[in-house]
Amino acid sequence: MDAARPLLPFMRVTQTCERDGFPLIAIGDETYCSVEYADGLIGGQQVIGVWEDAGVIRLLFSSGYSLALTCPCCGGGLHLRPRTLADIRLLLNGRVLEGFRHGEWVGKETPPKRHPIFALQFAGAEERNERTIEVSLESVRSLRREDTANLMPNA
C-alpha cells in the first residue's frame, strides 16, 4: 500500500515536523515547520495593530511582521466563528502571542472535509478558547514584513 495515500479517500495527508508534530508548509521553494517559522517571526510578540485588507483581518506584531487571520476551512476571511474587526481589535490589541497549537478542522458533510488548524494563543486572563484564534496554514504563509510608516494611523 502506498504510504502517502490515506486509508480513507476523504482524509488528507499532512506532512508533519519530526521534532514537534506541527504541519510542514511550503513557502516559495522551501519547506518549513509551521510553528518554527511562525515562532521565529512573531512568537512572544505584542499585537500593536489590527486592520482589514481585502476582506481579511491582519494583525501587526511588535516585530514588524503581520499575519492574516484566515479561515481553517477555506483559507479566506474568518467566518466559522464570526468576529468583527472591532471585536478582534478589542480582544487582541496589546496582547502578547504566547503560543501555538495545531489540530484539524472537520466539516459536517459526508464524507467530511478535513483541514489542518493552526491556532494562535494570546496572553490574558480569559478562558484559553476565548483568547485563541484558529486559522488555516495560509495564515502562516501570509506572514510578511510591513512598512509600518505607511500603515493607517488607527491600525
mmCIF file of N, CA and C in Angstrom, residues 17-145:
data_model
loop_
_atom_site.group_PDB
_atom_site.id
_atom_site.type_symbol
_atom_site.label_atom_id
_atom_site.label_comp_id
_atom_site.label_asym_id
_atom_site.label_seq_id
_atom_site.Cartn_x
_atom_site.Cartn_y
_atom_site.Cartn_z
ATOM 1 N N CYS A 17 6.291 17.939 11.129
ATOM 2 C CA CYS A 17 7.653 18.130 11.605
ATOM 3 C C CYS A 17 8.004 16.989 12.551
ATOM 4 N N GLU A 18 9.152 16.386 12.357
ATOM 5 C CA GLU A 18 9.553 15.261 13.211
ATOM 6 C C GLU A 18 9.895 15.713 14.625
ATOM 7 N N ARG A 19 10.195 17.004 14.826
ATOM 8 C CA ARG A 19 10.545 17.493 16.166
ATOM 9 C C ARG A 19 9.327 17.769 17.046
ATOM 10 N N ASP A 20 8.247 18.307 16.444
ATOM 11 C CA ASP A 20 7.125 18.732 17.286
ATOM 12 C C ASP A 20 5.748 18.332 16.768
ATOM 13 N N GLY A 21 5.661 17.714 15.601
ATOM 14 C CA GLY A 21 4.382 17.244 15.082
ATOM 15 C C GLY A 21 3.534 18.292 14.394
ATOM 16 N N PHE A 22 4.002 19.546 14.329
ATOM 17 C CA PHE A 22 3.245 20.584 13.632
ATOM 18 C C PHE A 22 3.323 20.346 12.124
ATOM 19 N N PRO A 23 2.304 20.799 11.382
ATOM 20 C CA PRO A 23 2.324 20.617 9.930
ATOM 21 C C PRO A 23 3.510 21.336 9.280
ATOM 22 N N LEU A 24 4.015 20.747 8.210
ATOM 23 C CA LEU A 24 5.034 21.392 7.389
ATOM 24 C C LEU A 24 4.327 22.247 6.347
ATOM 25 N N ILE A 25 4.943 23.370 5.978
ATOM 26 C CA ILE A 25 4.364 24.253 4.964
ATOM 27 C C ILE A 25 5.421 24.599 3.926
ATOM 28 N N ALA A 26 4.963 24.794 2.711
ATOM 29 C CA ALA A 26 5.843 25.237 1.636
ATOM 30 C C ALA A 26 5.689 26.742 1.483
ATOM 31 N N ILE A 27 6.820 27.432 1.511
ATOM 32 C CA ILE A 27 6.853 28.876 1.269
ATOM 33 C C ILE A 27 7.939 29.093 0.226
ATOM 34 N N GLY A 28 7.509 29.545 -0.940
ATOM 35 C CA GLY A 28 8.461 29.630 -2.049
ATOM 36 C C GLY A 28 8.937 28.230 -2.399
ATOM 37 N N ASP A 29 10.222 28.066 -2.501
ATOM 38 C CA ASP A 29 10.800 26.763 -2.829
ATOM 39 C C ASP A 29 11.258 25.998 -1.597
ATOM 40 N N GLU A 30 10.955 26.497 -0.415
ATOM 41 C CA GLU A 30 11.429 25.886 0.830
ATOM 42 C C GLU A 30 10.269 25.273 1.611
ATOM 43 N N THR A 31 10.583 24.260 2.419
ATOM 44 C CA THR A 31 9.608 23.649 3.322
ATOM 45 C C THR A 31 10.033 23.949 4.749
ATOM 46 N N TYR A 32 9.070 24.389 5.565
ATOM 47 C CA TYR A 32 9.343 24.778 6.942
ATOM 48 C C TYR A 32 8.372 24.088 7.891
ATOM 49 N N CYS A 33 8.796 23.916 9.127
ATOM 50 C CA CYS A 33 7.876 23.545 10.199
ATOM 51 C C CYS A 33 7.046 24.796 10.479
ATOM 52 N N SER A 34 5.729 24.688 10.431
ATOM 53 C CA SER A 34 4.863 25.861 10.575
ATOM 54 C C SER A 34 5.095 26.600 11.885
ATOM 55 N N VAL A 35 5.250 25.867 12.990
ATOM 56 C CA VAL A 35 5.411 26.538 14.277
ATOM 57 C C VAL A 35 6.792 27.174 14.413
ATOM 58 N N GLU A 36 7.811 26.530 13.901
ATOM 59 C CA GLU A 36 9.154 27.114 13.988
ATOM 60 C C GLU A 36 9.240 28.383 13.143
ATOM 61 N N TYR A 37 8.619 28.363 11.979
ATOM 62 C CA TYR A 37 8.606 29.532 11.100
ATOM 63 C C TYR A 37 7.869 30.691 11.778
ATOM 64 N N ALA A 38 6.644 30.427 12.254
ATOM 65 C CA ALA A 38 5.843 31.478 12.888
ATOM 66 C C ALA A 38 6.491 31.975 14.176
ATOM 67 N N ASP A 39 7.003 31.052 14.986
ATOM 68 C CA ASP A 39 7.605 31.441 16.256
ATOM 69 C C ASP A 39 8.820 32.339 16.039
ATOM 70 N N GLY A 40 9.586 32.070 15.007
ATOM 71 C CA GLY A 40 10.767 32.881 14.726
ATOM 72 C C GLY A 40 10.437 34.306 14.316
ATOM 73 N N LEU A 41 9.246 34.532 13.765
ATOM 74 C CA LEU A 41 8.868 35.859 13.289
ATOM 75 C C LEU A 41 7.945 36.609 14.246
ATOM 76 N N ILE A 42 7.022 35.889 14.905
ATOM 77 C CA ILE A 42 6.029 36.594 15.737
ATOM 78 C C ILE A 42 5.852 36.007 17.133
ATOM 79 N N GLY A 43 6.513 34.902 17.449
ATOM 80 C CA GLY A 43 6.363 34.291 18.771
ATOM 81 C C GLY A 43 6.792 35.246 19.876
ATOM 82 N N GLY A 44 5.977 35.372 20.916
ATOM 83 C CA GLY A 44 6.288 36.243 22.044
ATOM 84 C C GLY A 44 6.145 37.726 21.749
ATOM 85 N N GLN A 45 5.614 38.072 20.588
ATOM 86 C CA GLN A 45 5.482 39.476 20.186
ATOM 87 C C GLN A 45 4.106 40.020 20.557
ATOM 88 N N GLN A 46 4.049 41.327 20.761
ATOM 89 C CA GLN A 46 2.808 42.007 21.115
ATOM 90 C C GLN A 46 2.073 42.455 19.852
ATOM 91 N N VAL A 47 0.750 42.330 19.873
ATOM 92 C CA VAL A 47 -0.083 42.852 18.781
ATOM 93 C C VAL A 47 -0.147 44.365 18.954
ATOM 94 N N ILE A 48 0.295 45.089 17.925
ATOM 95 C CA ILE A 48 0.295 46.550 18.005
ATOM 96 C C ILE A 48 -0.645 47.187 16.988
ATOM 97 N N GLY A 49 -1.298 46.374 16.172
ATOM 98 C CA GLY A 49 -2.243 46.900 15.199
ATOM 99 C C GLY A 49 -3.127 45.808 14.639
ATOM 100 N N VAL A 50 -4.352 46.188 14.287
ATOM 101 C CA VAL A 50 -5.316 45.258 13.692
ATOM 102 C C VAL A 50 -6.047 46.036 12.603
ATOM 103 N N TRP A 51 -6.072 45.498 11.383
ATOM 104 C CA TRP A 51 -6.774 46.157 10.294
ATOM 105 C C TRP A 51 -7.293 45.120 9.310
ATOM 106 N N GLU A 52 -8.135 45.586 8.403
ATOM 107 C CA GLU A 52 -8.700 44.700 7.387
ATOM 108 C C GLU A 52 -8.084 45.031 6.037
ATOM 109 N N ASP A 53 -7.720 43.991 5.304
ATOM 110 C CA ASP A 53 -7.098 44.138 3.991
ATOM 111 C C ASP A 53 -7.774 43.153 3.039
ATOM 112 N N ALA A 54 -8.522 43.661 2.082
ATOM 113 C CA ALA A 54 -9.215 42.829 1.088
ATOM 114 C C ALA A 54 -10.101 41.770 1.747
ATOM 115 N N GLY A 55 -10.840 42.161 2.787
ATOM 116 C CA GLY A 55 -11.776 41.256 3.445
ATOM 117 C C GLY A 55 -11.166 40.310 4.460
ATOM 118 N N VAL A 56 -9.867 40.433 4.709
ATOM 119 C CA VAL A 56 -9.187 39.564 5.675
ATOM 120 C C VAL A 56 -8.559 40.437 6.758
ATOM 121 N N ILE A 57 -8.797 40.082 8.011
ATOM 122 C CA ILE A 57 -8.218 40.825 9.132
ATOM 123 C C ILE A 57 -6.749 40.445 9.274
ATOM 124 N N ARG A 58 -5.900 41.460 9.454
ATOM 125 C CA ARG A 58 -4.463 41.248 9.662
ATOM 126 C C ARG A 58 -4.064 41.790 11.028
ATOM 127 N N LEU A 59 -3.113 41.103 11.651
ATOM 128 C CA LEU A 59 -2.538 41.536 12.922
ATOM 129 C C LEU A 59 -1.119 42.011 12.669
ATOM 130 N N LEU A 60 -0.751 43.153 13.246
ATOM 131 C CA LEU A 60 0.617 43.653 13.184
ATOM 132 C C LEU A 60 1.259 43.406 14.540
ATOM 133 N N PHE A 61 2.430 42.787 14.519
ATOM 134 C CA PHE A 61 3.156 42.467 15.742
ATOM 135 C C PHE A 61 4.319 43.433 15.934
ATOM 136 N N SER A 62 4.795 43.526 17.172
ATOM 137 C CA SER A 62 5.878 44.447 17.507
ATOM 138 C C SER A 62 7.168 44.143 16.755
ATOM 139 N N SER A 63 7.302 42.965 16.194
ATOM 140 C CA SER A 63 8.474 42.608 15.385
ATOM 141 C C SER A 63 8.435 43.262 14.003
ATOM 142 N N GLY A 64 7.282 43.873 13.653
ATOM 143 C CA GLY A 64 7.122 44.476 12.335
ATOM 144 C C GLY A 64 6.485 43.545 11.317
ATOM 145 N N TYR A 65 6.198 42.305 11.718
ATOM 146 C CA TYR A 65 5.552 41.341 10.824
ATOM 147 C C TYR A 65 4.050 41.363 11.037
ATOM 148 N N SER A 66 3.318 41.100 9.961
ATOM 149 C CA SER A 66 1.866 40.980 10.071
ATOM 150 C C SER A 66 1.447 39.593 9.614
ATOM 151 N N LEU A 67 0.274 39.191 10.083
ATOM 152 C CA LEU A 67 -0.273 37.873 9.783
ATOM 153 C C LEU A 67 -1.754 38.027 9.482
ATOM 154 N N ALA A 68 -2.228 37.395 8.411
ATOM 155 C CA ALA A 68 -3.648 37.403 8.056
ATOM 156 C C ALA A 68 -4.368 36.323 8.857
ATOM 157 N N LEU A 69 -5.549 36.638 9.367
ATOM 158 C CA LEU A 69 -6.375 35.650 10.072
ATOM 159 C C LEU A 69 -7.257 34.969 9.035
ATOM 160 N N THR A 70 -6.895 33.752 8.651
ATOM 161 C CA THR A 70 -7.606 33.037 7.592
ATOM 162 C C THR A 70 -8.408 31.872 8.152
ATOM 163 N N CYS A 71 -9.525 31.601 7.516
ATOM 164 C CA CYS A 71 -10.441 30.551 7.948
ATOM 165 C C CYS A 71 -9.823 29.159 7.772
ATOM 166 N N PRO A 72 -9.945 28.289 8.789
ATOM 167 C CA PRO A 72 -9.402 26.933 8.677
ATOM 168 C C PRO A 72 -10.025 26.100 7.557
ATOM 169 N N CYS A 73 -11.277 26.386 7.180
ATOM 170 C CA CYS A 73 -11.928 25.533 6.174
ATOM 171 C C CYS A 73 -11.659 25.966 4.743
ATOM 172 N N CYS A 74 -11.388 27.268 4.529
ATOM 173 C CA CYS A 74 -11.276 27.727 3.141
ATOM 174 C C CYS A 74 -10.070 28.616 2.863
ATOM 175 N N GLY A 75 -9.399 29.088 3.894
ATOM 176 C CA GLY A 75 -8.244 29.956 3.696
ATOM 177 C C GLY A 75 -8.604 31.404 3.416
ATOM 178 N N GLY A 76 -9.908 31.728 3.372
ATOM 179 C CA GLY A 76 -10.354 33.109 3.171
ATOM 180 C C GLY A 76 -10.497 33.817 4.509
ATOM 181 N N GLY A 77 -11.324 34.860 4.543
ATOM 182 C CA GLY A 77 -11.572 35.578 5.791
ATOM 183 C C GLY A 77 -12.277 34.694 6.812
ATOM 184 N N LEU A 78 -12.068 34.997 8.097
ATOM 185 C CA LEU A 78 -12.701 34.211 9.163
ATOM 186 C C LEU A 78 -14.215 34.300 9.061
ATOM 187 N N HIS A 79 -14.899 33.157 9.147
ATOM 188 C CA HIS A 79 -16.361 33.175 9.132
ATOM 189 C C HIS A 79 -16.967 32.065 9.981
ATOM 190 N N LEU A 80 -16.186 31.074 10.407
ATOM 191 C CA LEU A 80 -16.751 29.977 11.201
ATOM 192 C C LEU A 80 -17.147 30.444 12.599
ATOM 193 N N ARG A 81 -16.367 31.319 13.155
ATOM 194 C CA ARG A 81 -16.668 31.924 14.449
ATOM 195 C C ARG A 81 -16.634 33.430 14.203
ATOM 196 N N PRO A 82 -17.740 33.961 13.707
ATOM 197 C CA PRO A 82 -17.735 35.345 13.245
ATOM 198 C C PRO A 82 -17.334 36.340 14.336
ATOM 199 N N ARG A 83 -16.337 37.120 14.010
ATOM 200 C CA ARG A 83 -15.893 38.209 14.876
ATOM 201 C C ARG A 83 -15.646 39.402 13.970
ATOM 202 N N THR A 84 -16.119 40.547 14.398
ATOM 203 C CA THR A 84 -15.926 41.751 13.595
ATOM 204 C C THR A 84 -14.515 42.280 13.802
ATOM 205 N N LEU A 85 -14.134 43.198 12.933
ATOM 206 C CA LEU A 85 -12.843 43.864 13.077
ATOM 207 C C LEU A 85 -12.752 44.522 14.452
ATOM 208 N N ALA A 86 -13.828 45.175 14.878
ATOM 209 C CA ALA A 86 -13.837 45.826 16.195
ATOM 210 C C ALA A 86 -13.661 44.801 17.318
ATOM 211 N N ASP A 87 -14.314 43.635 17.193
ATOM 212 C CA ASP A 87 -14.170 42.575 18.206
ATOM 213 C C ASP A 87 -12.721 42.112 18.314
ATOM 214 N N ILE A 88 -12.101 41.853 17.167
ATOM 215 C CA ILE A 88 -10.711 41.374 17.145
ATOM 216 C C ILE A 88 -9.781 42.448 17.693
ATOM 217 N N ARG A 89 -10.018 43.685 17.295
ATOM 218 C CA ARG A 89 -9.191 44.798 17.785
ATOM 219 C C ARG A 89 -9.279 44.897 19.308
ATOM 220 N N LEU A 90 -10.489 44.844 19.828
ATOM 221 C CA LEU A 90 -10.698 44.939 21.276
ATOM 222 C C LEU A 90 -10.059 43.759 22.009
ATOM 223 N N LEU A 91 -10.175 42.576 21.444
ATOM 224 C CA LEU A 91 -9.648 41.370 22.077
ATOM 225 C C LEU A 91 -8.127 41.299 22.038
ATOM 226 N N LEU A 92 -7.506 41.653 20.918
ATOM 227 C CA LEU A 92 -6.089 41.338 20.724
ATOM 228 C C LEU A 92 -5.112 42.502 20.803
ATOM 229 N N ASN A 93 -5.546 43.734 20.553
ATOM 230 C CA ASN A 93 -4.601 44.850 20.595
ATOM 231 C C ASN A 93 -3.906 44.909 21.951
ATOM 232 N N GLY A 94 -2.587 44.921 21.934
ATOM 233 C CA GLY A 94 -1.792 44.993 23.162
ATOM 234 C C GLY A 94 -1.445 43.650 23.771
ATOM 235 N N ARG A 95 -2.015 42.572 23.261
ATOM 236 C CA ARG A 95 -1.729 41.240 23.818
ATOM 237 C C ARG A 95 -0.477 40.637 23.202
ATOM 238 N N VAL A 96 0.132 39.748 23.970
ATOM 239 C CA VAL A 96 1.325 39.034 23.524
ATOM 240 C C VAL A 96 0.915 37.659 23.016
ATOM 241 N N LEU A 97 1.489 37.265 21.891
ATOM 242 C CA LEU A 97 1.266 35.921 21.356
ATOM 243 C C LEU A 97 2.123 34.968 22.173
ATOM 244 N N GLU A 98 1.462 34.146 22.998
ATOM 245 C CA GLU A 98 2.217 33.315 23.936
ATOM 246 C C GLU A 98 2.434 31.889 23.465
ATOM 247 N N GLY A 99 1.735 31.456 22.429
ATOM 248 C CA GLY A 99 1.957 30.083 21.990
ATOM 249 C C GLY A 99 1.135 29.713 20.774
ATOM 250 N N PHE A 100 1.384 28.499 20.312
ATOM 251 C CA PHE A 100 0.727 27.964 19.126
ATOM 252 C C PHE A 100 0.223 26.562 19.440
ATOM 253 N N ARG A 101 -0.850 26.175 18.773
ATOM 254 C CA ARG A 101 -1.347 24.798 18.841
ATOM 255 C C ARG A 101 -1.712 24.375 17.428
ATOM 256 N N HIS A 102 -1.925 23.089 17.266
ATOM 257 C CA HIS A 102 -2.395 22.623 15.965
ATOM 258 C C HIS A 102 -3.448 21.557 16.174
ATOM 259 N N GLY A 103 -4.247 21.354 15.161
ATOM 260 C CA GLY A 103 -5.309 20.357 15.220
ATOM 261 C C GLY A 103 -5.879 20.176 13.834
ATOM 262 N N GLU A 104 -7.140 19.770 13.783
ATOM 263 C CA GLU A 104 -7.770 19.511 12.495
ATOM 264 C C GLU A 104 -9.202 20.016 12.514
ATOM 265 N N TRP A 105 -9.580 20.751 11.481
ATOM 266 C CA TRP A 105 -10.953 21.163 11.292
ATOM 267 C C TRP A 105 -11.638 20.062 10.500
ATOM 268 N N VAL A 106 -12.804 19.625 10.977
ATOM 269 C CA VAL A 106 -13.555 18.562 10.309
ATOM 270 C C VAL A 106 -14.931 19.115 9.959
ATOM 271 N N GLY A 107 -15.270 19.088 8.673
ATOM 272 C CA GLY A 107 -16.553 19.591 8.202
ATOM 273 C C GLY A 107 -17.708 18.683 8.596
ATOM 274 N N LYS A 108 -18.926 19.149 8.345
ATOM 275 C CA LYS A 108 -20.126 18.396 8.734
ATOM 276 C C LYS A 108 -20.712 17.577 7.591
ATOM 277 N N GLU A 109 -20.160 17.737 6.388
ATOM 278 C CA GLU A 109 -20.700 16.989 5.257
ATOM 279 C C GLU A 109 -20.222 15.540 5.288
ATOM 280 N N THR A 110 -20.814 14.706 4.426
ATOM 281 C CA THR A 110 -20.416 13.297 4.338
ATOM 282 C C THR A 110 -19.908 13.032 2.937
ATOM 283 N N PRO A 111 -18.692 12.549 2.787
ATOM 284 C CA PRO A 111 -17.681 12.430 3.834
ATOM 285 C C PRO A 111 -17.179 13.818 4.235
ATOM 286 N N PRO A 112 -16.720 13.958 5.466
ATOM 287 C CA PRO A 112 -16.324 15.287 5.949
ATOM 288 C C PRO A 112 -15.024 15.777 5.314
ATOM 289 N N LYS A 113 -14.993 17.068 5.023
ATOM 290 C CA LYS A 113 -13.740 17.689 4.588
ATOM 291 C C LYS A 113 -12.884 17.890 5.832
ATOM 292 N N ARG A 114 -11.581 17.753 5.678
ATOM 293 C CA ARG A 114 -10.660 17.891 6.805
ATOM 294 C C ARG A 114 -9.521 18.829 6.399
ATOM 295 N N HIS A 115 -9.197 19.745 7.298
ATOM 296 C CA HIS A 115 -8.121 20.700 7.042
ATOM 297 C C HIS A 115 -7.326 20.904 8.329
ATOM 298 N N PRO A 116 -6.010 21.084 8.214
ATOM 299 C CA PRO A 116 -5.216 21.377 9.410
ATOM 300 C C PRO A 116 -5.600 22.735 9.991
ATOM 301 N N ILE A 117 -5.533 22.837 11.298
ATOM 302 C CA ILE A 117 -5.764 24.098 12.005
ATOM 303 C C ILE A 117 -4.454 24.510 12.649
ATOM 304 N N PHE A 118 -4.152 25.797 12.546
ATOM 305 C CA PHE A 118 -3.018 26.396 13.233
ATOM 306 C C PHE A 118 -3.627 27.403 14.192
ATOM 307 N N ALA A 119 -3.395 27.255 15.475
ATOM 308 C CA ALA A 119 -4.043 28.117 16.464
ATOM 309 C C ALA A 119 -3.037 29.058 17.107
ATOM 310 N N LEU A 120 -3.442 30.314 17.244
ATOM 311 C CA LEU A 120 -2.637 31.355 17.879
ATOM 312 C C LEU A 120 -3.206 31.588 19.268
ATOM 313 N N GLN A 121 -2.392 31.417 20.287
ATOM 314 C CA GLN A 121 -2.867 31.584 21.658
ATOM 315 C C GLN A 121 -2.231 32.836 22.254
ATOM 316 N N PHE A 122 -3.090 33.738 22.718
ATOM 317 C CA PHE A 122 -2.644 35.025 23.240
ATOM 318 C C PHE A 122 -2.725 35.054 24.762
ATOM 319 N N ALA A 123 -1.888 35.882 25.379
ATOM 320 C CA ALA A 123 -1.881 36.040 26.831
ATOM 321 C C ALA A 123 -3.179 36.711 27.270
ATOM 322 N N GLY A 124 -3.609 36.406 28.490
ATOM 323 C CA GLY A 124 -4.800 37.031 29.041
ATOM 324 C C GLY A 124 -5.416 36.193 30.132
ATOM 325 N N ALA A 125 -6.357 36.792 30.849
ATOM 326 C CA ALA A 125 -6.998 36.119 31.976
ATOM 327 C C ALA A 125 -8.239 35.325 31.563
ATOM 328 N N GLU A 126 -8.753 35.544 30.355
ATOM 329 C CA GLU A 126 -9.949 34.837 29.904
ATOM 330 C C GLU A 126 -9.656 33.352 29.728
ATOM 331 N N GLU A 127 -10.727 32.586 29.559
ATOM 332 C CA GLU A 127 -10.571 31.169 29.225
ATOM 333 C C GLU A 127 -9.719 31.067 27.962
ATOM 334 N N ARG A 128 -8.924 30.024 27.872
ATOM 335 C CA ARG A 128 -7.995 29.873 26.751
ATOM 336 C C ARG A 128 -8.701 29.918 25.398
ATOM 337 N N ASN A 129 -9.878 29.284 25.291
ATOM 338 C CA ASN A 129 -10.549 29.270 23.981
ATOM 339 C C ASN A 129 -11.063 30.651 23.573
ATOM 340 N N GLU A 130 -11.229 31.564 24.522
ATOM 341 C CA GLU A 130 -11.662 32.929 24.201
ATOM 342 C C GLU A 130 -10.519 33.774 23.658
ATOM 343 N N ARG A 131 -9.294 33.424 23.987
ATOM 344 C CA ARG A 131 -8.128 34.198 23.546
ATOM 345 C C ARG A 131 -7.255 33.405 22.582
ATOM 346 N N THR A 132 -7.852 32.376 21.980
ATOM 347 C CA THR A 132 -7.174 31.573 20.964
ATOM 348 C C THR A 132 -7.909 31.749 19.643
ATOM 349 N N ILE A 133 -7.168 32.030 18.593
ATOM 350 C CA ILE A 133 -7.743 32.199 17.261
ATOM 351 C C ILE A 133 -7.267 31.038 16.396
ATOM 352 N N GLU A 134 -8.212 30.259 15.867
ATOM 353 C CA GLU A 134 -7.878 29.143 14.979
ATOM 354 C C GLU A 134 -7.887 29.640 13.544
ATOM 355 N N VAL A 135 -6.794 29.372 12.843
ATOM 356 C CA VAL A 135 -6.633 29.830 11.467
ATOM 357 C C VAL A 135 -6.136 28.676 10.599
ATOM 358 N N SER A 136 -6.070 28.923 9.303
ATOM 359 C CA SER A 136 -5.512 27.918 8.390
ATOM 360 C C SER A 136 -4.004 28.131 8.263
ATOM 361 N N LEU A 137 -3.351 27.182 7.626
ATOM 362 C CA LEU A 137 -1.915 27.327 7.377
ATOM 363 C C LEU A 137 -1.625 28.485 6.426
ATOM 364 N N GLU A 138 -2.645 28.951 5.711
ATOM 365 C CA GLU A 138 -2.469 30.135 4.854
ATOM 366 C C GLU A 138 -2.048 31.340 5.683
ATOM 367 N N SER A 139 -2.471 31.389 6.942
ATOM 368 C CA SER A 139 -2.058 32.493 7.812
ATOM 369 C C SER A 139 -0.551 32.502 7.996
ATOM 370 N N VAL A 140 0.024 31.334 8.205
ATOM 371 C CA VAL A 140 1.479 31.255 8.373
ATOM 372 C C VAL A 140 2.164 31.677 7.075
ATOM 373 N N ARG A 141 1.630 31.222 5.951
ATOM 374 C CA ARG A 141 2.203 31.611 4.653
ATOM 375 C C ARG A 141 2.071 33.111 4.401
ATOM 376 N N SER A 142 1.087 33.747 5.039
ATOM 377 C CA SER A 142 0.823 35.172 4.805
ATOM 378 C C SER A 142 1.754 36.092 5.583
ATOM 379 N N LEU A 143 2.574 35.557 6.470
ATOM 380 C CA LEU A 143 3.459 36.406 7.268
ATOM 381 C C LEU A 143 4.329 37.266 6.362
ATOM 382 N N ARG A 144 4.317 38.568 6.643
ATOM 383 C CA ARG A 144 5.134 39.483 5.834
ATOM 384 C C ARG A 144 5.604 40.651 6.690
ATOM 385 N N ARG A 145 6.731 41.191 6.302
ATOM 386 C CA ARG A 145 7.292 42.367 6.964
ATOM 387 C C ARG A 145 6.527 43.576 6.456
#
